[in-house]
Tab-separated table of C-alpha atoms in Angstrom:
chain	number	residue	atom	x	y	z
O	58	MET	CA	31.137	32.824	5.255
O	59	THR	CA	28.569	32.295	2.185
O	60	HIS	CA	29.180	28.653	0.680
O	61	SER	CA	28.283	27.541	-3.462
O	62	LEU	CA	26.837	24.115	-2.788
O	63	SER	CA	27.606	22.986	-6.111
O	64	LYS	CA	31.187	22.424	-4.339
O	65	ASN	CA	31.816	19.253	-2.471
O	66	ILE	CA	34.202	20.101	-0.929
O	67	PHE	CA	35.073	22.695	1.995
O	68	LEU	CA	36.914	23.041	5.238
O	69	VAL	CA	35.418	24.164	8.725
O	70	THR	CA	37.144	24.909	11.805
O	71	VAL	CA	35.885	22.831	15.150
O	72	LEU	CA	36.645	21.043	18.302
O	73	THR	CA	33.997	18.012	16.919
O	74	MET	CA	31.724	18.200	14.492
O	75	VAL	CA	28.912	16.085	12.201
O	76	ILE	CA	27.358	17.200	8.887
O	77	LEU	CA	24.552	16.124	8.250
O	78	TYR	CA	23.404	16.574	4.041
O	79	LEU	CA	20.378	16.251	2.984
O	80	PHE	CA	18.468	15.584	-0.916
O	81	SER	CA	15.597	17.253	-1.940
O	82	GLU	CA	14.187	13.936	-3.034
O	83	THR	CA	15.706	11.832	0.105
O	84	TYR	CA	14.199	13.171	3.477
O	85	LEU	CA	11.327	13.771	1.402
O	86	GLN	CA	8.243	15.660	3.721
O	87	THR	CA	10.470	16.975	6.985
O	88	HIS	CA	13.362	18.612	5.455
O	89	ALA	CA	12.408	19.449	1.404
O	90	GLY	CA	9.098	20.955	1.989
O	91	SER	CA	6.611	19.569	-0.233
O	92	GLY	CA	9.181	16.262	-1.347
O	93	GLY	CA	7.585	14.051	-3.597
O	94	TYR	CA	4.117	15.317	-3.352
O	95	ILE	CA	2.570	15.648	-7.325
O	96	GLY	CA	-0.727	16.438	-6.855
O	97	VAL	CA	-4.336	16.202	-6.130
O	98	LYS	CA	-7.690	14.586	-7.667
O	99	LYS	CA	-10.978	15.586	-5.482
O	100	ASP	CA	-14.429	14.542	-5.747
O	101	GLY	CA	-16.129	17.083	-8.091
O	102	VAL	CA	-13.306	19.846	-8.642
O	103	ASP	CA	-12.375	19.718	-12.287
O	104	SER	CA	-15.106	17.646	-12.976
O	105	VAL	CA	-13.893	14.406	-11.147
O	106	ASP	CA	-17.049	12.129	-9.886
O	107	GLY	CA	-16.689	8.943	-7.958
O	108	LEU	CA	-13.968	9.669	-5.986
O	109	LYS	CA	-16.586	10.448	-2.852
O	110	GLY	CA	-15.664	8.032	0.147
O	111	THR	CA	-12.316	6.450	-2.273
O	112	ARG	CA	-11.941	3.644	-0.355
O	113	ASP	CA	-9.346	1.614	-2.434
O	114	VAL	CA	-6.813	2.739	-5.499
O	115	ALA	CA	-5.673	0.133	-8.175
O	116	ILE	CA	-2.748	0.817	-11.301
O	117	SER	CA	-3.349	-0.883	-14.240
O	118	PRO	CA	-0.254	-3.786	-15.659
O	119	ASP	CA	1.209	-1.301	-17.554
O	120	GLY	CA	1.251	2.011	-15.653
O	121	ASN	CA	-0.910	4.008	-17.530
O	122	PHE	CA	-4.138	3.946	-16.449
O	123	VAL	CA	-5.203	4.467	-11.920
O	124	TYR	CA	-8.763	3.563	-11.273
O	125	GLY	CA	-10.769	4.600	-7.886
O	126	ALA	CA	-13.391	2.901	-5.496
O	127	GLY	CA	-15.879	5.419	-4.943
O	128	ASN	CA	-18.096	3.403	-2.086
O	129	GLY	CA	-20.166	6.978	-1.087
O	130	ASP	CA	-20.696	6.970	-5.170
O	131	ASN	CA	-21.106	3.588	-5.271
O	132	ALA	CA	-18.521	3.973	-8.317
O	133	VAL	CA	-15.076	3.407	-9.994
O	134	ALA	CA	-13.360	6.239	-11.700
O	135	VAL	CA	-10.943	6.093	-14.170
O	136	PHE	CA	-8.000	8.378	-14.599
O	137	TYR	CA	-4.733	8.960	-17.280
O	138	ARG	CA	-1.305	8.272	-15.960
O	139	ASP	CA	1.767	10.925	-17.275
O	140	PRO	CA	4.380	7.763	-16.354
O	141	SER	CA	6.891	10.597	-16.442
O	142	SER	CA	4.755	12.824	-13.783
O	143	GLY	CA	2.741	10.946	-11.941
O	144	VAL	CA	0.242	13.446	-13.257
O	145	LEU	CA	-3.377	11.915	-13.187
O	146	SER	CA	-5.807	13.165	-15.183
O	147	PHE	CA	-9.720	12.483	-15.212
O	148	VAL	CA	-11.315	10.321	-18.378
O	149	GLU	CA	-14.432	8.293	-16.870
O	150	VAL	CA	-16.442	7.135	-13.686
O	151	GLN	CA	-18.471	4.022	-13.246
O	152	LYS	CA	-21.416	4.365	-11.257
O	153	ASN	CA	-24.298	1.253	-10.431
O	154	ASP	CA	-27.494	1.871	-11.415
O	155	ILE	CA	-26.574	3.756	-14.517
O	156	ASP	CA	-26.150	3.194	-17.542
O	157	GLY	CA	-26.782	-1.091	-16.854
O	158	VAL	CA	-24.460	-1.282	-14.628
O	159	LEU	CA	-25.129	-3.006	-11.711
O	160	GLY	CA	-22.780	-4.806	-7.978
O	161	LEU	CA	-21.392	-1.749	-6.880
O	162	GLN	CA	-23.117	-0.473	-4.283
O	163	GLN	CA	-19.729	0.950	-2.073
O	164	PRO	CA	-17.473	-0.343	-3.807
O	165	ARG	CA	-14.227	-1.231	-0.713
O	166	SER	CA	-12.079	-2.844	-3.270
O	167	ILE	CA	-10.763	-3.233	-6.523
O	168	THR	CA	-7.991	-5.112	-8.618
O	169	ILE	CA	-6.857	-5.175	-12.356
O	170	SER	CA	-5.571	-9.279	-13.111
O	171	PRO	CA	-2.197	-9.689	-14.409
O	172	ASP	CA	-3.827	-9.557	-18.355
O	173	GLY	CA	-4.986	-5.804	-17.584
O	174	ASN	CA	-7.588	-7.029	-19.671
O	175	HIS	CA	-10.804	-7.310	-16.539
O	176	LEU	CA	-11.019	-5.167	-13.490
O	177	TYR	CA	-13.243	-6.751	-10.656
O	178	SER	CA	-15.014	-5.118	-7.816
O	179	ALA	CA	-15.576	-5.813	-3.991
O	180	ALA	CA	-18.784	-4.104	-2.943
O	181	TYR	CA	-19.908	-4.459	0.641
O	182	ILE	CA	-23.637	-3.287	0.431
O	183	SER	CA	-24.452	-5.378	-2.759
O	184	ASP	CA	-22.514	-8.526	-1.647
O	185	ALA	CA	-20.769	-8.871	-5.171
O	186	ILE	CA	-17.898	-8.977	-7.441
O	187	GLY	CA	-17.853	-6.952	-9.938
O	188	LEU	CA	-16.526	-7.304	-13.602
O	189	PHE	CA	-15.919	-4.848	-16.045
O	190	GLU	CA	-13.578	-5.283	-19.155
O	191	ARG	CA	-10.443	-2.635	-19.575
O	192	ASN	CA	-9.362	-0.716	-23.315
O	193	GLU	CA	-6.143	-1.068	-22.384
O	194	SER	CA	-5.525	1.821	-25.261
O	195	ASN	CA	-7.892	4.965	-23.546
O	196	GLY	CA	-8.346	2.846	-20.099
O	197	THR	CA	-12.519	2.973	-19.876
O	198	LEU	CA	-14.529	-0.132	-18.534
O	199	THR	CA	-17.188	-1.691	-20.048
O	200	TYR	CA	-19.661	-3.926	-17.636
O	201	ILE	CA	-19.778	-7.454	-18.639
O	202	ASP	CA	-21.813	-8.604	-15.094
O	203	HIS	CA	-21.630	-9.162	-11.298
O	204	TYR	CA	-21.845	-12.289	-9.009
O	205	GLN	CA	-23.792	-12.242	-6.484
O	206	ASP	CA	-23.637	-13.953	-2.732
O	207	GLY	CA	-26.544	-16.605	-2.828
O	208	VAL	CA	-27.386	-15.650	-6.646
O	209	GLY	CA	-26.060	-19.646	-8.488
O	210	GLY	CA	-25.213	-21.654	-5.651
O	211	ILE	CA	-22.442	-18.477	-5.266
O	212	ASP	CA	-21.828	-18.411	-0.935
O	213	GLY	CA	-19.105	-16.294	0.768
O	214	ILE	CA	-19.144	-12.806	-0.075
O	215	ASN	CA	-21.456	-10.828	1.991
O	216	GLY	CA	-20.071	-7.859	2.788
O	217	ALA	CA	-18.166	-8.221	0.080
O	218	THR	CA	-14.662	-6.624	1.404
O	219	SER	CA	-11.782	-7.407	-0.482
O	220	VAL	CA	-11.088	-9.328	-3.811
O	221	ILE	CA	-7.484	-10.342	-6.043
O	222	VAL	CA	-6.419	-12.401	-8.930
O	223	SER	CA	-3.452	-15.115	-8.553
O	224	PRO	CA	-0.828	-14.204	-10.361
O	225	ASP	CA	-1.052	-16.737	-13.117
O	226	GLY	CA	-5.139	-15.024	-13.230
O	227	ASN	CA	-6.357	-18.632	-12.910
O	228	HIS	CA	-8.141	-17.932	-9.726
O	229	VAL	CA	-10.039	-14.839	-8.036
O	230	TYR	CA	-10.324	-14.973	-4.422
O	231	ALA	CA	-12.967	-12.678	-2.231
O	232	ALA	CA	-13.266	-12.173	1.535
O	233	GLY	CA	-16.501	-11.381	2.531
O	234	TYR	CA	-16.640	-9.332	6.300
O	235	ILE	CA	-20.240	-10.639	7.369
O	236	ASP	CA	-19.633	-14.283	5.675
O	237	ASP	CA	-16.364	-14.494	7.657
O	238	ALA	CA	-15.208	-16.066	4.432
O	239	ILE	CA	-12.898	-16.552	1.878
O	240	SER	CA	-14.680	-17.201	-1.726
O	241	VAL	CA	-12.795	-18.721	-4.666
O	242	PHE	CA	-13.314	-18.588	-8.870
O	243	THR	CA	-11.948	-20.096	-11.822
O	244	ARG	CA	-11.195	-17.228	-14.639
O	245	ASP	CA	-11.894	-17.451	-17.584
O	246	SER	CA	-9.187	-16.073	-18.886
O	247	SER	CA	-10.409	-14.470	-22.097
O	248	SER	CA	-13.984	-13.156	-20.555
O	249	GLY	CA	-12.906	-12.818	-17.526
O	250	ASP	CA	-16.088	-15.126	-15.774
O	251	LEU	CA	-15.885	-16.269	-12.840
O	252	THR	CA	-16.934	-19.480	-11.396
O	253	PHE	CA	-17.680	-20.308	-7.995
O	254	VAL	CA	-15.191	-23.233	-6.859
O	255	GLU	CA	-15.902	-23.229	-3.459
O	256	VAL	CA	-16.157	-21.256	0.251
O	257	GLN	CA	-13.791	-21.371	3.231
O	258	LYS	CA	-15.837	-19.938	6.415
O	259	ASN	CA	-14.483	-19.280	9.682
O	260	ASN	CA	-15.503	-22.255	12.538
O	261	VAL	CA	-16.011	-24.840	9.715
O	262	ASP	CA	-13.960	-27.260	8.714
O	263	GLY	CA	-11.725	-26.596	11.468
O	264	VAL	CA	-10.686	-22.987	9.458
O	265	LEU	CA	-10.107	-20.600	12.191
O	266	GLY	CA	-9.283	-16.412	11.898
O	267	LEU	CA	-11.359	-15.043	9.823
O	268	LYS	CA	-13.953	-13.535	11.992
O	269	ARG	CA	-15.222	-10.003	10.099
O	270	ILE	CA	-11.952	-10.968	7.972
O	271	MET	CA	-10.670	-7.655	5.881
O	272	ALA	CA	-8.597	-8.226	3.310
O	273	VAL	CA	-6.846	-11.050	1.262
O	274	GLU	CA	-3.483	-11.884	-0.060
O	275	ILE	CA	-1.495	-14.815	-2.351
O	276	THR	CA	1.926	-14.833	-2.845
O	277	PRO	CA	4.253	-13.222	-5.582
O	278	ASP	CA	4.549	-17.615	-6.397
O	279	GLY	CA	0.876	-18.375	-5.868
O	280	SER	CA	1.359	-21.124	-3.510
O	281	HIS	CA	0.010	-19.368	-0.358
O	282	VAL	CA	-2.977	-17.323	1.026
O	283	TYR	CA	-3.088	-14.896	3.869
O	284	ALA	CA	-5.893	-13.180	5.319
O	285	VAL	CA	-6.199	-10.733	8.403
O	286	SER	CA	-9.633	-10.781	10.779
O	287	TRP	CA	-10.975	-7.580	12.178
O	288	LYS	CA	-12.078	-9.451	15.489
O	289	ASN	CA	-9.444	-12.263	15.823
O	290	ASP	CA	-6.223	-10.831	15.822
O	291	ALA	CA	-5.761	-12.799	13.427
O	292	LEU	CA	-2.772	-13.938	10.004
O	293	SER	CA	-4.897	-16.321	9.140
O	294	ILE	CA	-2.807	-19.260	6.720
O	295	PHE	CA	-4.081	-21.405	3.786
O	296	SER	CA	-2.209	-22.898	1.032
O	297	ARG	CA	-3.223	-23.108	-2.635
O	298	ASN	CA	-3.587	-25.706	-4.906
O	299	VAL	CA	-2.235	-24.184	-8.418
O	300	SER	CA	-4.962	-26.241	-10.975
O	301	SER	CA	-7.886	-26.150	-9.145
O	302	GLY	CA	-7.831	-22.541	-6.599
O	303	SER	CA	-8.755	-23.953	-4.367
O	304	LEU	CA	-7.565	-23.282	-0.043
O	305	THR	CA	-6.385	-25.550	2.490
O	306	TYR	CA	-6.167	-23.987	6.551
O	307	LEU	CA	-2.850	-25.149	7.835
O	308	GLY	CA	-2.799	-22.567	10.249
O	309	LEU	CA	-3.364	-18.733	11.975
O	310	LEU	CA	-1.067	-15.751	14.218
O	311	GLN	CA	-2.752	-14.458	17.043
O	312	ASP	CA	-2.343	-11.169	19.104
O	313	GLY	CA	-1.362	-12.033	22.564
O	314	VAL	CA	-0.565	-15.701	21.815
O	315	ASP	CA	3.021	-17.219	21.411
O	316	GLY	CA	4.461	-13.391	21.466
O	317	ILE	CA	2.892	-12.702	18.675
O	318	ASP	CA	2.184	-9.285	19.013
O	319	GLY	CA	0.947	-6.269	16.364
O	320	LEU	CA	-2.397	-8.246	15.778
O	321	ASP	CA	-5.303	-6.558	17.270
O	322	GLY	CA	-7.752	-4.383	14.893
O	323	ALA	CA	-6.112	-6.927	12.135
O	324	GLY	CA	-6.763	-5.499	9.461
O	325	ALA	CA	-4.448	-5.683	5.528
O	326	LEU	CA	-1.674	-6.884	4.452
O	327	GLY	CA	1.565	-6.482	2.193
O	328	ILE	CA	3.227	-8.788	0.764
O	329	SER	CA	7.069	-8.982	-0.987
O	330	PRO	CA	7.335	-9.182	-4.229
O	331	ASP	CA	10.692	-11.722	-3.552
O	332	GLY	CA	7.583	-13.438	-1.030
O	333	ASN	CA	9.864	-13.428	1.415
O	334	ASN	CA	8.070	-11.591	3.843
O	335	VAL	CA	4.267	-10.662	5.084
O	336	TYR	CA	3.889	-7.348	6.310
O	337	VAL	CA	0.587	-6.468	9.197
O	338	ILE	CA	-1.035	-3.528	9.682
O	339	GLY	CA	-2.993	-3.269	13.464
O	340	PHE	CA	-5.400	-0.880	14.238
O	341	ASN	CA	-5.979	-1.066	17.586
O	342	GLU	CA	-2.373	-0.854	18.416
O	343	ASN	CA	-1.666	1.727	15.308
O	344	SER	CA	1.512	-0.741	14.552
O	345	VAL	CA	2.623	-2.539	11.119
O	346	THR	CA	3.741	-5.669	12.001
O	347	SER	CA	6.664	-8.482	10.102
O	348	PHE	CA	6.539	-11.796	9.615
O	349	SER	CA	9.417	-13.611	7.396
O	350	ARG	CA	7.774	-16.719	5.508
O	351	ASN	CA	9.462	-20.303	4.576
O	352	SER	CA	8.311	-20.057	0.895
O	353	VAL	CA	7.668	-23.980	0.452
O	354	THR	CA	5.848	-24.540	3.764
O	355	GLY	CA	3.655	-20.310	4.113
O	356	ASP	CA	4.591	-20.872	8.252
O	357	LEU	CA	5.658	-17.181	9.101
O	358	THR	CA	7.481	-15.979	12.486
O	359	LEU	CA	7.577	-12.828	13.733
O	360	ILE	CA	10.528	-10.408	13.200
O	361	GLU	CA	9.111	-7.147	14.691
O	362	THR	CA	6.054	-5.023	15.382
O	363	LEU	CA	6.783	-1.073	15.046
O	364	LYS	CA	4.360	1.081	16.729
O	365	ASP	CA	3.068	4.921	16.619
O	366	GLY	CA	4.893	7.596	19.262
O	367	VAL	CA	7.645	4.366	19.666
O	368	ASP	CA	11.019	5.273	18.630
O	369	ASN	CA	10.278	8.231	16.945
O	370	ILE	CA	7.933	6.747	14.131
O	371	ASP	CA	4.828	9.415	12.969
O	372	GLY	CA	2.082	8.142	11.385
O	373	LEU	CA	0.849	5.103	12.190
O	374	ASP	CA	-1.743	6.538	13.700
O	375	GLY	CA	-4.900	4.429	12.593
O	376	ALA	CA	-3.139	2.556	9.632
O	377	ARG	CA	-5.449	1.107	7.559
O	378	SER	CA	-2.798	-0.177	4.645
O	379	VAL	CA	0.807	-1.445	3.989
O	380	LYS	CA	2.602	-2.099	0.257
O	381	VAL	CA	5.894	-2.820	-0.423
O	382	SER	CA	7.457	-1.331	-3.318
O	383	PRO	CA	7.948	-3.475	-6.285
O	384	ASN	CA	12.557	-3.262	-6.026
O	385	GLY	CA	11.758	-5.082	-2.150
O	386	ALA	CA	13.581	-1.255	-0.818
O	387	TYR	CA	11.039	0.261	0.872
O	388	VAL	CA	7.177	-0.596	2.920
O	389	TYR	CA	4.413	2.460	2.293
O	390	VAL	CA	1.734	2.645	5.602
O	391	ALA	CA	-1.429	4.520	5.281
O	392	ALA	CA	-2.437	6.170	8.396
O	393	GLU	CA	-6.351	7.196	8.494
O	394	THR	CA	-6.299	8.790	11.864
O	395	ASP	CA	-2.952	10.682	11.420
O	396	ASP	CA	-3.726	11.408	8.023
O	397	ALA	CA	-0.927	10.151	6.796
O	398	ILE	CA	2.009	8.114	4.988
O	399	SER	CA	5.070	6.241	6.727
O	400	VAL	CA	7.678	5.241	4.981
O	401	PHE	CA	10.064	2.082	5.566
O	402	SER	CA	13.060	0.828	4.280
O	403	ARG	CA	12.971	-3.480	3.651
O	404	ASP	CA	16.343	-4.905	5.087
O	405	SER	CA	16.182	-7.497	1.960
O	406	SER	CA	17.684	-10.167	3.715
O	407	THR	CA	15.904	-9.854	7.192
O	408	GLY	CA	12.715	-8.317	6.318
O	409	ALA	CA	12.874	-5.926	9.010
O	410	LEU	CA	11.823	-2.375	8.681
O	411	THR	CA	13.321	1.081	9.409
O	412	TYR	CA	10.941	4.230	9.440
O	413	LEU	CA	12.685	7.404	7.484
O	414	ASP	CA	9.813	9.548	6.782
O	415	VAL	CA	6.493	10.174	7.158
O	416	PHE	CA	3.710	12.989	4.621
O	417	GLN	CA	0.782	14.052	6.330
O	418	ASP	CA	-2.339	16.195	4.899
O	419	GLY	CA	-1.467	19.597	5.371
O	420	VAL	CA	2.245	19.629	6.743
O	421	ASN	CA	4.359	21.195	3.647
O	422	GLY	CA	1.856	21.595	1.252
O	423	VAL	CA	0.775	18.000	0.979
O	424	ASP	CA	-3.195	18.450	0.512
O	425	GLY	CA	-5.186	14.651	0.176
O	426	LEU	CA	-4.676	12.043	2.870
O	427	ASP	CA	-6.923	13.265	5.769
O	428	GLY	CA	-8.942	9.295	6.109
O	429	ALA	CA	-5.774	7.803	4.401
O	430	ILE	CA	-7.163	4.801	3.783
O	431	SER	CA	-5.379	2.876	0.181
O	432	LEU	CA	-2.229	3.320	-1.163
O	433	SER	CA	-1.245	1.615	-4.604
O	434	ILE	CA	2.383	1.992	-6.306
O	435	SER	CA	3.439	1.550	-9.475
O	436	SER	CA	4.502	-0.770	-11.136
O	437	ASP	CA	7.477	0.839	-12.472
O	438	GLY	CA	8.189	2.159	-8.896
O	439	SER	CA	7.934	5.607	-9.389
O	440	HIS	CA	5.367	6.703	-7.922
O	441	PHE	CA	2.329	6.017	-5.644
O	442	TYR	CA	-1.518	7.091	-5.106
O	443	VAL	CA	-3.488	7.124	-1.931
O	444	GLY	CA	-7.267	6.649	-1.352
O	445	SER	CA	-8.469	9.333	1.208
O	446	TYR	CA	-12.652	8.081	2.205
O	447	VAL	CA	-12.766	11.536	4.129
O	448	GLU	CA	-10.815	13.589	1.647
O	449	ASN	CA	-12.703	12.141	-1.173
O	450	ALA	CA	-9.337	12.310	-2.835
O	451	ILE	CA	-6.327	10.115	-4.609
O	452	ALA	CA	-2.981	11.608	-4.244
O	453	ALA	CA	0.015	10.900	-6.074
O	454	PHE	CA	3.059	11.353	-4.589
O	455	GLN	CA	7.104	10.615	-6.495
O	456	SER	CA	8.201	6.966	-5.233
O	457	TYR	CA	11.316	6.901	-2.847
O	458	SER	CA	11.967	4.215	-5.033
O	459	LEU	CA	13.304	6.720	-7.093
O	460	LEU	CA	15.274	8.530	-4.828
O	461	PRO	CA	19.198	8.384	-3.759
O	462	ASN	CA	20.151	6.972	-0.452
O	463	PRO	CA	22.897	8.046	0.621
O	464	PRO	CA	24.951	8.489	4.404
O	465	ILE	CA	22.562	11.559	5.888
O	466	GLY	CA	25.915	12.067	8.367
O	467	ILE	CA	29.135	12.454	8.182
O	468	VAL	CA	31.897	12.799	11.506
O	469	ALA	CA	35.050	14.363	11.955
O	470	THR	CA	36.764	15.484	14.939
O	471	ALA	CA	39.783	17.884	14.739
O	472	GLY	CA	41.018	19.025	17.747
O	473	ASN	CA	41.853	22.490	16.890
O	474	GLY	CA	42.089	21.944	13.549
O	475	GLN	CA	40.992	21.649	9.672
O	476	ALA	CA	38.614	19.354	8.752
O	477	SER	CA	38.305	18.240	5.826
O	478	ILE	CA	35.187	16.627	3.996
O	479	THR	CA	34.446	15.496	1.031
O	480	TRP	CA	31.343	13.803	-0.583
O	481	ASN	CA	30.576	12.290	-3.597
O	482	THR	CA	28.173	15.112	-6.198
O	483	PRO	CA	24.841	13.179	-5.782
O	484	THR	CA	22.292	13.072	-8.918
O	485	SER	CA	19.701	15.341	-6.780
O	486	PRO	CA	20.844	18.556	-5.916
O	487	ILE	CA	21.388	19.179	-2.137
O	488	THR	CA	18.777	22.052	-1.017
O	489	PHE	CA	20.750	22.854	2.298
O	490	TYR	CA	23.267	21.394	4.791
O	491	THR	CA	23.383	21.858	8.812
O	492	VAL	CA	26.559	21.667	10.678
O	493	ILE	CA	26.607	20.860	14.345
O	494	SER	CA	28.903	20.821	16.575
O	495	SER	CA	30.135	19.999	19.737
O	496	PRO	CA	31.132	21.591	21.735
O	497	GLY	CA	31.846	25.329	20.729
O	498	SER	CA	30.815	26.948	18.628
O	499	ILE	CA	32.420	26.526	14.635
O	500	THR	CA	32.837	27.885	10.967
O	501	ALA	CA	32.197	26.712	8.354
């Protein structure tokens, strides 16, 4: 019997039946083809340059431009972003040792100031933080200066691997992988110029958990800074003086200590927009671990650890980056071994995660995720972008934040009679539905 999917009521003869209906934008990859996948920009294709060995992706606060750090190109590539479609168009590239640009040898991290006026880069080989002025109209960058370890009293950014700007725009924090340290700078909001304040180093003045530091993040309220350590398998906690920007070490959580799990090879962290939760990926455990946060003390309490291959979770093998959507409803993890992005829904009350789906390179038309290592979400929550160092690419996806969130199962028991199943007409078209009966067969 033929059905019209435009109807939202139908009759089936069953013993026990379950109707699963799936929206084209809800179960994105596994059940709806390429689903949320938009497209990919690759180094050397269609005049795109600067994405060789892509290590990080940043989006301007106004959402109009996307920036990629090309570790192999010693470069930052600039793209215009269509706010409606999410499609990217190449604009320009800034490369080390070209047109006076310095301090950009192997950029591992890039970030944009909250006012959108400046872009900062952390370059591993240059041991430096680069400063670029940003044209808000066309997204182009102008090199201003760089701040190098060991020059002018600056310390702590040998092997610079991560850089962030405080929410108030007054301070910049950078992680030095080789120095096992966090460097603190004040920022001039007009010029973007940085002034070195202090350094927090592993095993100095009681500071622990910074051995081979991978990333540093700051809470939305600006009161605490957290860092993850690859070698210590740890998450370190600092309070922040909002006036001076200086940090005070508070303690750490370490894998295998006091019941903590999921921090083996801690490589990245994300903080929810409400500041209530911190999420950490464990590269060696193929995991994402959730913590609740005390906003006053900064203390963290373990909620759970989710691991690849457990409870049908997929896409966490070689987890490298984690981000929370602007509305706090979803958490995304980029995994370089699985060449994938896994998607989780987030309980806003508890912070707990529920696995939803996975986007994987080469599956259902998805491209550009080979070596997925970083991701960034647009401020309006409509799209996310993934940097892949093997594929030298930035891949674009429609975000779950825009998608409907219907139930995926309706159960009706009708003996040997008829059951009428009704659902509200969705905002997105139904691609198909599946009817499962037990025991026996059904007609629909």
